[in-house]
Amino acid sequence: MKSTKILAAILAMFICATTLGAQTAEEILQKMSEQLARADAEGFAMDLNMKLPIIGWVKTHSLMRGDKMRVEISGNDKTSVAWTDLVTQWEYNAQTNEITITKRDAAKKDDNSDLSTFGDIADGYDLSITKETADVWYILCKRSKGNKDKDAPKKMDLAVAKATYLPVYLKLKKSILEMSMENVTLGVSEASVTFNAAEFPTATIVDKR
């Protein structure tokens, strides 16, 4: 009887310690936001996949540091790579082996060039942890009643890596658009986002500036 009581006490202490150590979805999201705030100084990389009508899946891999960005786009049997800074865009077409240089409107913002979607979750969604593994938290984000943005998705699925507090993915559907933002990493070099013509020695350059 005495041993049973001791065992029960130990079990109760273990459950209490486990509960105290658990994190809420809101706490996880806050720590994720703190990590993503480093992107301005360190740069970041991210995959953005979109399912579009007729075209099907379009996949992009973006690297951004400061005012420079490199984006690889593949879809509909086509592949291209684009580099941009504040005033210029260089686009390489793998099918034609051409590099087209154009002026860039600095005021125009690329939809896949920032992490703002992750920052909007805390303000407009109710969060709940649906599952967790040794490596990842899985969080359901339901649009809150106070969210007046009717264009916002009704729900989103977020996965956060326990080791880094960085997003593994954010998946959402809105009307006929299906989208996922995946594999966010921090730390991008200047060279990786800077166009270098020497990497394409056989390409034809078309300067439209």
Short mmCIF file of C-alpha atoms in Angstrom, two decimals:
data_model
loop_
_atom_site.label_atom_id
_atom_site.label_comp_id
_atom_site.label_asym_id
_atom_site.label_seq_id
_atom_site.Cartn_x
_atom_site.Cartn_y
_atom_site.Cartn_z
CA MET A 1 0.00 0.00 0.00
CA LYS A 2 2.80 2.34 0.94
CA SER A 3 4.67 1.59 -2.30
CA THR A 4 1.49 2.29 -4.27
CA LYS A 5 1.18 5.73 -2.67
CA ILE A 6 4.84 6.49 -3.42
CA LEU A 7 4.37 5.43 -7.03
CA ALA A 8 1.26 7.61 -7.32
CA ALA A 9 3.13 10.58 -5.86
CA ILE A 10 6.03 10.15 -8.30
CA LEU A 11 3.57 9.86 -11.21
CA ALA A 12 1.77 13.02 -10.10
CA MET A 13 5.07 14.91 -9.89
CA PHE A 14 6.02 13.71 -13.39
CA ILE A 15 2.67 14.82 -14.85
CA CYS A 16 2.99 18.20 -13.13
CA ALA A 17 6.53 18.72 -14.44
CA THR A 18 5.46 17.74 -17.95
CA THR A 19 2.53 20.15 -17.84
CA LEU A 20 4.66 23.02 -16.57
CA GLY A 21 7.19 22.39 -19.33
CA ALA A 22 4.62 22.35 -22.11
CA GLN A 23 4.31 25.39 -24.34
CA THR A 24 1.12 26.87 -25.68
CA ALA A 25 0.60 27.53 -29.38
CA GLU A 26 0.77 31.26 -28.67
CA GLU A 27 4.14 30.90 -26.93
CA ILE A 28 5.51 28.83 -29.81
CA LEU A 29 4.32 31.45 -32.31
CA GLN A 30 5.93 34.24 -30.28
CA LYS A 31 9.29 32.44 -30.30
CA MET A 32 8.89 31.76 -34.02
CA SER A 33 8.34 35.49 -34.62
CA GLU A 34 11.46 36.31 -32.61
CA GLN A 35 13.52 34.00 -34.81
CA LEU A 36 12.03 35.37 -38.04
CA ALA A 37 12.92 38.90 -36.94
CA ARG A 38 16.56 37.93 -37.57
CA ALA A 39 15.83 37.67 -41.30
CA ASP A 40 16.32 41.40 -41.90
CA ALA A 41 19.94 41.23 -40.78
CA GLU A 42 20.86 37.70 -41.84
CA GLY A 43 18.73 37.13 -44.94
CA PHE A 44 16.50 34.12 -45.46
CA ALA A 45 15.50 31.39 -47.90
CA MET A 46 12.05 29.91 -48.45
CA ASP A 47 10.05 27.71 -50.82
CA LEU A 48 6.67 28.96 -52.04
CA ASN A 49 4.42 26.53 -53.90
CA MET A 50 1.13 27.63 -55.50
CA LYS A 51 -1.54 25.65 -57.32
CA LEU A 52 -3.06 27.87 -60.00
CA PRO A 53 -6.04 27.25 -62.29
CA ILE A 54 -5.10 25.70 -65.66
CA ILE A 55 -1.36 26.11 -64.99
CA GLY A 56 -1.20 23.72 -62.04
CA TRP A 57 1.60 23.82 -59.47
CA VAL A 58 4.17 26.61 -59.69
CA LYS A 59 7.15 26.21 -57.36
CA THR A 60 9.58 28.92 -56.31
CA HIS A 61 12.71 28.93 -54.20
CA SER A 62 13.57 32.42 -52.95
CA LEU A 63 16.68 33.80 -51.30
CA MET A 64 16.65 37.34 -49.97
CA ARG A 65 19.19 39.56 -48.27
CA GLY A 66 18.66 43.28 -47.85
CA ASP A 67 17.41 44.75 -51.14
CA LYS A 68 18.59 41.81 -53.22
CA MET A 69 16.68 38.67 -54.11
CA ARG A 70 17.14 35.53 -56.19
CA VAL A 71 14.09 33.49 -57.20
CA GLU A 72 14.02 30.15 -58.99
CA ILE A 73 10.65 29.43 -60.65
CA SER A 74 9.52 26.11 -62.10
CA GLY A 75 6.14 25.05 -63.43
CA ASN A 76 4.26 24.17 -66.59
CA ASP A 77 7.48 22.60 -67.96
CA LYS A 78 9.34 25.91 -67.73
CA THR A 79 12.23 27.02 -65.55
CA SER A 80 13.63 30.49 -64.93
CA VAL A 81 15.82 32.30 -62.45
CA ALA A 82 15.55 36.00 -61.58
CA TRP A 83 17.82 38.31 -59.60
CA THR A 84 16.69 41.74 -58.44
CA ASP A 85 18.06 44.72 -56.59
CA LEU A 86 16.49 48.14 -56.10
CA VAL A 87 16.76 49.22 -59.75
CA THR A 88 17.47 46.18 -61.95
CA GLN A 89 16.14 42.71 -62.73
CA TRP A 90 18.07 39.95 -64.51
CA GLU A 91 16.02 36.96 -65.69
CA TYR A 92 17.49 33.77 -67.08
CA ASN A 93 15.29 31.59 -69.30
CA ALA A 94 16.64 28.05 -69.29
CA GLN A 95 14.66 27.08 -72.41
CA THR A 96 16.07 29.86 -74.63
CA ASN A 97 19.38 30.30 -72.77
CA GLU A 98 18.76 34.06 -72.66
CA ILE A 99 19.28 36.60 -69.91
CA THR A 100 16.93 39.59 -70.10
CA ILE A 101 17.87 42.74 -68.18
CA THR A 102 15.13 45.25 -67.33
CA LYS A 103 14.58 48.22 -65.08
CA ARG A 104 12.75 47.38 -61.87
CA ASP A 105 10.07 49.36 -60.10
CA ALA A 106 11.43 49.50 -56.56
CA ALA A 107 7.97 50.33 -55.22
CA LYS A 108 6.59 47.04 -56.53
CA LYS A 109 6.67 44.35 -53.86
CA ASP A 110 7.04 40.67 -54.70
CA ASP A 111 4.46 38.46 -52.98
CA ASN A 112 7.07 35.81 -52.24
CA SER A 113 9.76 38.18 -50.97
CA ASP A 114 8.87 38.50 -47.31
CA LEU A 115 7.69 36.61 -44.25
CA SER A 116 4.74 38.86 -43.38
CA THR A 117 2.21 36.03 -43.70
CA PHE A 118 3.72 34.35 -40.66
CA GLY A 119 3.51 37.58 -38.67
CA ASP A 120 -0.19 38.02 -39.42
CA ILE A 121 -1.18 34.71 -37.79
CA ALA A 122 -1.02 35.94 -34.20
CA ASP A 123 -3.39 38.88 -34.83
CA GLY A 124 -6.15 37.19 -36.80
CA TYR A 125 -6.28 33.52 -35.82
CA ASP A 126 -7.13 31.25 -32.90
CA LEU A 127 -4.35 28.72 -32.38
CA SER A 128 -4.34 25.13 -31.15
CA ILE A 129 -1.70 22.42 -31.14
CA THR A 130 -3.17 19.39 -32.92
CA LYS A 131 -0.12 17.13 -32.78
CA GLU A 132 3.55 17.09 -31.90
CA THR A 133 6.48 14.81 -32.55
CA ALA A 134 10.01 14.83 -31.16
CA ASP A 135 10.94 17.41 -33.80
CA VAL A 136 7.84 19.40 -34.82
CA TRP A 137 4.75 21.12 -33.41
CA TYR A 138 1.65 21.04 -35.64
CA ILE A 139 -0.65 24.01 -35.09
CA LEU A 140 -4.13 24.65 -36.47
CA CYS A 141 -4.85 28.33 -37.15
CA LYS A 142 -8.57 29.17 -37.37
CA ARG A 143 -9.68 32.64 -38.43
CA SER A 144 -10.93 34.41 -35.33
CA LYS A 145 -14.33 36.09 -35.09
CA GLY A 146 -12.58 39.43 -34.64
CA ASN A 147 -10.69 39.07 -37.92
CA LYS A 148 -12.49 41.47 -40.25
CA ASP A 149 -10.39 40.55 -43.29
CA LYS A 150 -12.88 38.47 -45.29
CA ASP A 151 -10.16 37.59 -47.79
CA ALA A 152 -8.14 35.86 -45.08
CA PRO A 153 -8.20 32.04 -45.26
CA LYS A 154 -10.61 30.39 -42.84
CA LYS A 155 -7.86 28.12 -41.59
CA MET A 156 -4.16 27.45 -42.03
CA ASP A 157 -1.92 24.56 -41.02
CA LEU A 158 1.39 25.56 -39.44
CA ALA A 159 4.31 23.30 -38.54
CA VAL A 160 7.19 24.66 -36.42
CA ALA A 161 10.56 22.99 -35.87
CA LYS A 162 11.35 22.46 -32.18
CA ALA A 163 15.10 22.82 -32.63
CA THR A 164 14.99 26.23 -34.34
CA TYR A 165 11.44 27.62 -33.87
CA LEU A 166 11.42 28.22 -37.64
CA PRO A 167 8.43 27.30 -39.82
CA VAL A 168 8.56 23.90 -41.49
CA TYR A 169 5.51 24.86 -43.51
CA LEU A 170 2.40 27.00 -43.60
CA LYS A 171 -0.37 25.56 -45.78
CA LEU A 172 -3.58 27.33 -46.77
CA LYS A 173 -6.42 27.31 -49.30
CA LYS A 174 -8.27 30.44 -50.38
CA SER A 175 -10.98 30.18 -53.00
CA ILE A 176 -9.34 28.42 -55.96
CA LEU A 177 -5.80 29.11 -54.74
CA GLU A 178 -3.82 26.51 -52.81
CA MET A 179 -0.49 27.59 -51.36
CA SER A 180 2.27 26.39 -49.07
CA MET A 181 5.29 28.26 -47.68
CA GLU A 182 7.98 25.77 -46.69
CA ASN A 183 11.55 25.23 -45.50
CA VAL A 184 12.30 28.66 -44.07
CA THR A 185 15.98 29.03 -43.20
CA LEU A 186 18.06 31.98 -42.00
CA GLY A 187 21.47 33.05 -43.24
CA VAL A 188 21.95 34.03 -46.90
CA SER A 189 25.23 35.30 -48.37
CA GLU A 190 25.52 38.40 -50.53
CA ALA A 191 26.98 36.33 -53.39
CA SER A 192 23.99 33.98 -53.49
CA VAL A 193 21.60 36.83 -54.30
CA THR A 194 23.86 38.79 -56.67
CA PHE A 195 23.67 38.23 -60.44
CA ASN A 196 26.94 37.01 -61.95
CA ALA A 197 27.08 36.79 -65.75
CA ALA A 198 30.13 34.52 -65.53
CA GLU A 199 27.86 31.71 -64.37
CA PHE A 200 26.17 31.74 -67.82
CA PRO A 201 29.04 32.00 -70.33
CA THR A 202 26.98 30.74 -73.30
CA ALA A 203 23.81 32.73 -72.62
CA THR A 204 22.59 35.53 -74.89
CA ILE A 205 22.11 38.81 -73.01
CA VAL A 206 19.16 41.03 -74.00
CA ASP A 207 19.40 44.45 -72.34
CA LYS A 208 16.04 46.25 -72.30
CA ARG A 209 16.88 49.01 -69.83
#
